[in-house]
GROMACS .gro file of C-alpha atoms in nm:
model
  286
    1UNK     CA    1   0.608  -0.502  -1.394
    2UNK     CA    2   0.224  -0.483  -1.372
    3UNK     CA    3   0.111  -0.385  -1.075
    4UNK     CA    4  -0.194  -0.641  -0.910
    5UNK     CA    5  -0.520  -0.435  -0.776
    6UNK     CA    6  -0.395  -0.518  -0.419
    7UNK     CA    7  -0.052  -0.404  -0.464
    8UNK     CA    8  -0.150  -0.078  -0.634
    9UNK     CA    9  -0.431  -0.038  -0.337
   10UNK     CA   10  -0.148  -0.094  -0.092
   11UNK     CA   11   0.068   0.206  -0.281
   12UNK     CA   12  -0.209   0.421  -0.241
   13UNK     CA   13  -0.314   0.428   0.096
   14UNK     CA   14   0.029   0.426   0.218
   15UNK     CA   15   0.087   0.792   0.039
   16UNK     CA   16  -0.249   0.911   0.170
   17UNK     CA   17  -0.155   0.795   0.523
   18UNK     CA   18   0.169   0.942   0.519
   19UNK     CA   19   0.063   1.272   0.402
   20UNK     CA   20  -0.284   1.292   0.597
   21UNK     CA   21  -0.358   1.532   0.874
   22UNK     CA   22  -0.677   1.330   0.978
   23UNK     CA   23  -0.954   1.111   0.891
   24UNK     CA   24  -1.123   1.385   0.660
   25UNK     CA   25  -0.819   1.436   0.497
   26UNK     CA   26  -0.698   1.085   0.453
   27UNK     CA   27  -1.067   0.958   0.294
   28UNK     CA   28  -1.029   1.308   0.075
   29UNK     CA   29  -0.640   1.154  -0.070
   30UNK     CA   30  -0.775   0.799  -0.139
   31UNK     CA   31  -1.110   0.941  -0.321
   32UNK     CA   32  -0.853   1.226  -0.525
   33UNK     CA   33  -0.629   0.930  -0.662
   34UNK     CA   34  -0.911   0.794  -0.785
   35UNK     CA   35  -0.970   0.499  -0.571
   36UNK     CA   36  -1.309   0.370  -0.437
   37UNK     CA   37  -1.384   0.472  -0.073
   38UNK     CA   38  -1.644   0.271   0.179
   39UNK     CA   39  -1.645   0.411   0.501
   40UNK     CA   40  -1.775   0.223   0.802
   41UNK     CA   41  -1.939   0.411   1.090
   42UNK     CA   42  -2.002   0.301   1.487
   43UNK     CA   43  -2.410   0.312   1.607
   44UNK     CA   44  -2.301   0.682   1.693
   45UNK     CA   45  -2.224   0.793   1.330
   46UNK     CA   46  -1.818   0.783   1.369
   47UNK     CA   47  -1.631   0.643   1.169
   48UNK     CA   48  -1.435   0.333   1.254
   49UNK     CA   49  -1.337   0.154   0.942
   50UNK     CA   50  -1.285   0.212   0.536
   51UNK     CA   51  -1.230  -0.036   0.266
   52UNK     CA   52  -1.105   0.057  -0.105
   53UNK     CA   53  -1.152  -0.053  -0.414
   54UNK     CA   54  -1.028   0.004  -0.766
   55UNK     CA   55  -1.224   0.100  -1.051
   56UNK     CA   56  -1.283  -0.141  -1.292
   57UNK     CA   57  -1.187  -0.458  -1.050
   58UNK     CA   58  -1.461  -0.631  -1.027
   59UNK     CA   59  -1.588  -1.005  -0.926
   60UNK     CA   60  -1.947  -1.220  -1.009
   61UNK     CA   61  -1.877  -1.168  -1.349
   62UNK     CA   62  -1.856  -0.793  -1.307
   63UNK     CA   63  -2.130  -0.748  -1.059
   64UNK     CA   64  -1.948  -0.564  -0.771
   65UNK     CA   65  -1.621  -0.402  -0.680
   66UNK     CA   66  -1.354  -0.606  -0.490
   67UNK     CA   67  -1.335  -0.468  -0.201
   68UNK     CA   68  -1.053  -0.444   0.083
   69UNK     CA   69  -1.078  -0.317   0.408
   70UNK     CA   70  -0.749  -0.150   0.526
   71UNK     CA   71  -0.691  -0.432   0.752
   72UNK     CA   72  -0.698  -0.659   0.451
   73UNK     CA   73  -0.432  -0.458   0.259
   74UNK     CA   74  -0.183  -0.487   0.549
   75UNK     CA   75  -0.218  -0.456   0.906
   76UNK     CA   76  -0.048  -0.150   0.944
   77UNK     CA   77  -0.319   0.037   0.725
   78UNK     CA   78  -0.632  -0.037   0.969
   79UNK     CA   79  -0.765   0.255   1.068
   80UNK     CA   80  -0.641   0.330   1.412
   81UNK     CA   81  -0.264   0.254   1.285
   82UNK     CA   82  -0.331   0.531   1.005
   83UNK     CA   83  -0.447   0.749   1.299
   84UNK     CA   84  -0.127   0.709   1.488
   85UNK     CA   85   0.034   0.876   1.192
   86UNK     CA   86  -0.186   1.181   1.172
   87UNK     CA   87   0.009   1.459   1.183
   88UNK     CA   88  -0.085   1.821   1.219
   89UNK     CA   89  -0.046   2.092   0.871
   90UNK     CA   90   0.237   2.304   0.874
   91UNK     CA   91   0.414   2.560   0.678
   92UNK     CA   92   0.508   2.497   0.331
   93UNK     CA   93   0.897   2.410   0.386
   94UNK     CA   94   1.190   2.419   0.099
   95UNK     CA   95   1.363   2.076   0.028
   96UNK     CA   96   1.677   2.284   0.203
   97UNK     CA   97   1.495   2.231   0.526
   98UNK     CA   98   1.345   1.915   0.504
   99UNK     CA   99   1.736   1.800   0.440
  100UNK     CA  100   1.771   1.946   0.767
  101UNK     CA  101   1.529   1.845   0.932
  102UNK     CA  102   1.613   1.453   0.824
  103UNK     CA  103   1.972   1.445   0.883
  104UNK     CA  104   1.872   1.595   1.266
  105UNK     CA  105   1.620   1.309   1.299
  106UNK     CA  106   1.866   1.043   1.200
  107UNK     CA  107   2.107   1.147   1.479
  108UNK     CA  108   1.842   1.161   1.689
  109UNK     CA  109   1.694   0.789   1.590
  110UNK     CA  110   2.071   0.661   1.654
  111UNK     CA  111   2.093   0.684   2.017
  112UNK     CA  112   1.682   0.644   2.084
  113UNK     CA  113   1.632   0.356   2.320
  114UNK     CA  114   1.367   0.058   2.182
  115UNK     CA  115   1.039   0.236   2.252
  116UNK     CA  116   1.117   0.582   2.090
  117UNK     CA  117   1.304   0.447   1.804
  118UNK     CA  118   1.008   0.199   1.691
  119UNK     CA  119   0.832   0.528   1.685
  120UNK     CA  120   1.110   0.678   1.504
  121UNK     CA  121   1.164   0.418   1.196
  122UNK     CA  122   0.797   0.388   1.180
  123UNK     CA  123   0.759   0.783   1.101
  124UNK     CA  124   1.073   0.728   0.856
  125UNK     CA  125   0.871   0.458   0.695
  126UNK     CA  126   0.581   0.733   0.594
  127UNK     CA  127   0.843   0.980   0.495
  128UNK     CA  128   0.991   0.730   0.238
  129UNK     CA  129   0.620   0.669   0.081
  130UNK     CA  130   0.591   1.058   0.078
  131UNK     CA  131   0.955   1.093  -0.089
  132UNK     CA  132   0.847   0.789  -0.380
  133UNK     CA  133   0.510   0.967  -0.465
  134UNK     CA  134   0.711   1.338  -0.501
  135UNK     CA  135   1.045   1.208  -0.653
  136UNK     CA  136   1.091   1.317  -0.964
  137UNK     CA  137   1.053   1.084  -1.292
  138UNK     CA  138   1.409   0.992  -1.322
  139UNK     CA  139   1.447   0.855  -0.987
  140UNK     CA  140   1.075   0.786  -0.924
  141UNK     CA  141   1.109   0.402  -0.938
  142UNK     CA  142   1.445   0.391  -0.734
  143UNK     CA  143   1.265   0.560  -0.455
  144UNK     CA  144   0.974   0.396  -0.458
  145UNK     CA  145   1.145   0.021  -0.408
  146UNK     CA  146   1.300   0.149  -0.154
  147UNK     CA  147   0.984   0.288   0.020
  148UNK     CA  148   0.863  -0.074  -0.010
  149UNK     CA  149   1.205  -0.259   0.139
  150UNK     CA  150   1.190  -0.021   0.420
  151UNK     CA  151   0.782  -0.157   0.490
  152UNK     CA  152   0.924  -0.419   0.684
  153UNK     CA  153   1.195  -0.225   0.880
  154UNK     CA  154   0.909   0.055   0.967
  155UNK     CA  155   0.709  -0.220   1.164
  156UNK     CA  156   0.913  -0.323   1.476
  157UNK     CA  157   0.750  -0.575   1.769
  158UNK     CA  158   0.667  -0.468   2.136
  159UNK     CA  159   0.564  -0.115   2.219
  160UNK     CA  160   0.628   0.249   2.011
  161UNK     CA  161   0.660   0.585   2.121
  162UNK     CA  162   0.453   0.798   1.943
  163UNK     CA  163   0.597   1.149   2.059
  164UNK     CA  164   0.943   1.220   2.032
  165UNK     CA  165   1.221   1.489   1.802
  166UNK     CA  166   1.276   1.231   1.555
  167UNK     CA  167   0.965   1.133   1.482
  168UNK     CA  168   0.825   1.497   1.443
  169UNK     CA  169   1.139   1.590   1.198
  170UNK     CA  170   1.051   1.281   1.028
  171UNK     CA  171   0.693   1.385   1.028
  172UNK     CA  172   0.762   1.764   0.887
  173UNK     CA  173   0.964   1.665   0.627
  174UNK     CA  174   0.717   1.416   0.491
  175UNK     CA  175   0.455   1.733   0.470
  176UNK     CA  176   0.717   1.943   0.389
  177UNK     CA  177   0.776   1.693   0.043
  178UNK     CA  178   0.432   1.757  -0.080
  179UNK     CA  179   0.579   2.081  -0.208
  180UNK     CA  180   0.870   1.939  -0.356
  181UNK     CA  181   0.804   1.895  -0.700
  182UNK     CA  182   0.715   2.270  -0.737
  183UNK     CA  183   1.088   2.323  -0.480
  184UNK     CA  184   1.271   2.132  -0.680
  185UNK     CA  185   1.244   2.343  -0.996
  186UNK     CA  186   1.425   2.601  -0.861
  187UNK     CA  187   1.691   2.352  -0.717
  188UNK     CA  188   1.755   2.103  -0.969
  189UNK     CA  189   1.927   1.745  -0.981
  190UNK     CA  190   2.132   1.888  -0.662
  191UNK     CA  191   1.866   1.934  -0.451
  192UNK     CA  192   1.728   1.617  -0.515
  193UNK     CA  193   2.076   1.456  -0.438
  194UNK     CA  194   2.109   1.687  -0.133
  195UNK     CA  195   1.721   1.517  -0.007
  196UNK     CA  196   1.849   1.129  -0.152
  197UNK     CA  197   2.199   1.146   0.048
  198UNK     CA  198   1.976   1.314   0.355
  199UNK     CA  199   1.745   1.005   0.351
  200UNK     CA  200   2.031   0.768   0.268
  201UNK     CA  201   2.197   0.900   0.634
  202UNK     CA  202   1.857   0.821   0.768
  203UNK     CA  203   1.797   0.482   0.653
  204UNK     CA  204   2.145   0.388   0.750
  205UNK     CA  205   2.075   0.470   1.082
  206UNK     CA  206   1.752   0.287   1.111
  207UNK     CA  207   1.992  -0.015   0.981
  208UNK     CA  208   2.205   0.048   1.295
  209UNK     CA  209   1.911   0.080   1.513
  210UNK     CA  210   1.746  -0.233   1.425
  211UNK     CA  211   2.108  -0.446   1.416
  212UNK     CA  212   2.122  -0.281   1.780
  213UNK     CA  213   1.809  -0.453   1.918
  214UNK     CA  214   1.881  -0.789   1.698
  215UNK     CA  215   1.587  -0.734   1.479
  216UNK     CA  216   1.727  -0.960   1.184
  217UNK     CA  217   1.494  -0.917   0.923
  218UNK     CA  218   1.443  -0.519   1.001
  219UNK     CA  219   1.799  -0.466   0.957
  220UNK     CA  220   1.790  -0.631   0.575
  221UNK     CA  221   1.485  -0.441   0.510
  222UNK     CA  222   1.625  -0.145   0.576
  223UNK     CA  223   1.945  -0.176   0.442
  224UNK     CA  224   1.821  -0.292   0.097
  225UNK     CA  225   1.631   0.021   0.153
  226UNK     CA  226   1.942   0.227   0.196
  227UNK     CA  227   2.124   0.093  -0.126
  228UNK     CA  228   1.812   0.144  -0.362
  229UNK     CA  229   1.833   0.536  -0.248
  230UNK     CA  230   2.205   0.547  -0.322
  231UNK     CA  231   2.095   0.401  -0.639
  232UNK     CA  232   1.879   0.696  -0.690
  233UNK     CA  233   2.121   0.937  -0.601
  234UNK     CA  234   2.371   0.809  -0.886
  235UNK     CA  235   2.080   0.911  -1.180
  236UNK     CA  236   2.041   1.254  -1.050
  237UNK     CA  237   2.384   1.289  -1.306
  238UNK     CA  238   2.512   1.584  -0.984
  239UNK     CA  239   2.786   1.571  -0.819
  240UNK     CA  240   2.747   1.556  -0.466
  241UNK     CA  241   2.699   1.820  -0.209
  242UNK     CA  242   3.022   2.050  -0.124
  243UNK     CA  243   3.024   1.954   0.261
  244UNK     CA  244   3.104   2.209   0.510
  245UNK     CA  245   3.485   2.200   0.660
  246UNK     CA  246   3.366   2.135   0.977
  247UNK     CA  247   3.053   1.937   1.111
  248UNK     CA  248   2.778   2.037   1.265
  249UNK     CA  249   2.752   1.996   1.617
  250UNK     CA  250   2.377   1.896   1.612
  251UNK     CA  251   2.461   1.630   1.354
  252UNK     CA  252   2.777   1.471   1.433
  253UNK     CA  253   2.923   1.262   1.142
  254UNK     CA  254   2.936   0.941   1.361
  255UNK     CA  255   2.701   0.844   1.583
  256UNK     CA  256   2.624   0.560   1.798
  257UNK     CA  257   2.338   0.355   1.833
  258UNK     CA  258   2.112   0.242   2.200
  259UNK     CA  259   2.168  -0.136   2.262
  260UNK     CA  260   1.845  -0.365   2.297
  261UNK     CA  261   1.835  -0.476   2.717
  262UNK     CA  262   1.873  -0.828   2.709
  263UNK     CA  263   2.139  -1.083   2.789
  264UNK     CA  264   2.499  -1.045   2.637
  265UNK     CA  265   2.618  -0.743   2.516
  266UNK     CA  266   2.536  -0.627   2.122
  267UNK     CA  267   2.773  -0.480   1.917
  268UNK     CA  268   2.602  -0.155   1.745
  269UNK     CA  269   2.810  -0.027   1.449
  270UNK     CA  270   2.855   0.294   1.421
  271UNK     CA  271   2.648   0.525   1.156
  272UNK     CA  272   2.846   0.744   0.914
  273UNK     CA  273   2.701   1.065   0.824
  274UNK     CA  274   2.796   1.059   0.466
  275UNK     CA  275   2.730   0.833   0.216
  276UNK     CA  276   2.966   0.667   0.013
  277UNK     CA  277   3.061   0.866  -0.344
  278UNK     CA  278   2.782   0.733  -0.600
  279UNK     CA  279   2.934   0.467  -0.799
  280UNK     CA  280   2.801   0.428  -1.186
  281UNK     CA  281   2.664   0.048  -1.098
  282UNK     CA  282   2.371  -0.004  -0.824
  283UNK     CA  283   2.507   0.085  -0.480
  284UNK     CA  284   2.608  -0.149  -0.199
  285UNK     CA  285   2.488  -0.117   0.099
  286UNK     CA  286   2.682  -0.127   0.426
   0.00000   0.00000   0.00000
């Protein structure tokens, strides 16, 4: 399906957000995927605004560009909700560690209270837009519907901490999939599978999360989200993972998820750490 000039403008501000280190480098992602920058400065010269446009998509019988302001495109992609997701360079990092790295977050995100965990699904929101524009071709598409079921279950009402374990694992492993393509040579369809079950663990606990705090339409986001990446991991054509005898104690196989504080009690299912075998049809989720 064709994508419209908004959708596609949408797509590609949400990589360069999730992958930016700061305003420079954000304007510099949008301008190398060949979209059409604006920027909008303050009476002191600072910036405070962009809007994007495609090439080519033009109005007044082909007079000027149709532009959108990030505001426009969704109002998670203003500019000082892209800031909040700014997160500093680091190390090139193998897929073997970003794996890591997820499946820690996702125990963490399970028993984060309301404020940290909005922080939480919202950095595992970015790391989903980072995993659709690195997957590879075969699974590309898979990945990249569920990067946009999740949109909904990464944006969660009242207030978000912005500093917290799972939101920095979150946060590595999304820079830490920019060099993924080149990782994945080396690792094959297994590695891939090993990164899709990692972020299927994740999702699924963002599910429990957001059934914890009786955020209805969150918790159908996200597991939609969930059974598009099991989806994936069934046309990587590996077998999955040998898993260790015994767990690890950082990441224990079932976890339990914060209630919200309110009146009555709320039932939060538990959170299994491993993914159901892939099946050759679409997967299910739970």
């Amino acid at each position: 399906m064709t994508e419209s000039a908004r959708e596609s403008l949408q797509r590609t501000v949400r990589e360069a957000a999730a992958l930016a280190t700061d305003d420079a480098d954000f304007l510099t992602r949008l301008r190398d995927a060949g979209v059409r920058v604006r920027e909008h400065h303050d009476e002191n010269g600072a910036l405070d605004g962009y809007a994007v446009a495609l090439p080519g998509d033009r109005a007044d019988h082909g007079t000027r560009p149709v532009w959108f302001s990030g505001r426009t495109l969704a109002y998670d992609l203003s500019l000082p909700r892209i800031r909040e997701r700014f997160h500093p360079a680091i190390a090139p990092a193998d897929l073997a560690r970003a794996h890591t790295r997820i499946r820690e977050a996702a125990a963490l995100l399970a028993q984060a209270g309301r404020a940290e965990g909005a922080g939480d699904v919202a950095a595992l929101g970015d790391l989903l837009v980072a995993a659709a524009a690195t997957s590879p071709t075969s699974v590309r598409d898979q990945v990249r519907a569920a990067a946009a079921a999740f949109e909904q279950a990464s944006r969660t009402p009242g207030t978000r901490t912005l500093h917290g374990a799972a939101r920095a694992h979150f946060k590595a492993s999304a820079r830490a999939l920019e060099h993924a393509p080149r990782t994945a040579r080396g690792g094959g369809a297994p590695a891939v599978l090993t990164l899709l079950i990692a972020l299927v663990e994740a999702v699924e606990a963002a599910t429990a999360w957001h059934r914890a705090q009786q955020h209805d339409a969150q918790t159908r986001a996200a597991a939609q989200a969930a059974a598009l990446l099991r989806e994936a991991a069934t046309l990587t054509g590996a077998p999955p993972p040998t898993r260790p005898s015994r767990p690890s104690r950082s990441v224990p196989r079932t976890v339990r998820v914060t209630p919200a504080a309110g009146p009555g009690p709320v039932a939060a299912a538990p959170v299994t750490g491993v993914p159901p075998r892939p099946n050759p049809g679409p997967g299910r989720s739970r």
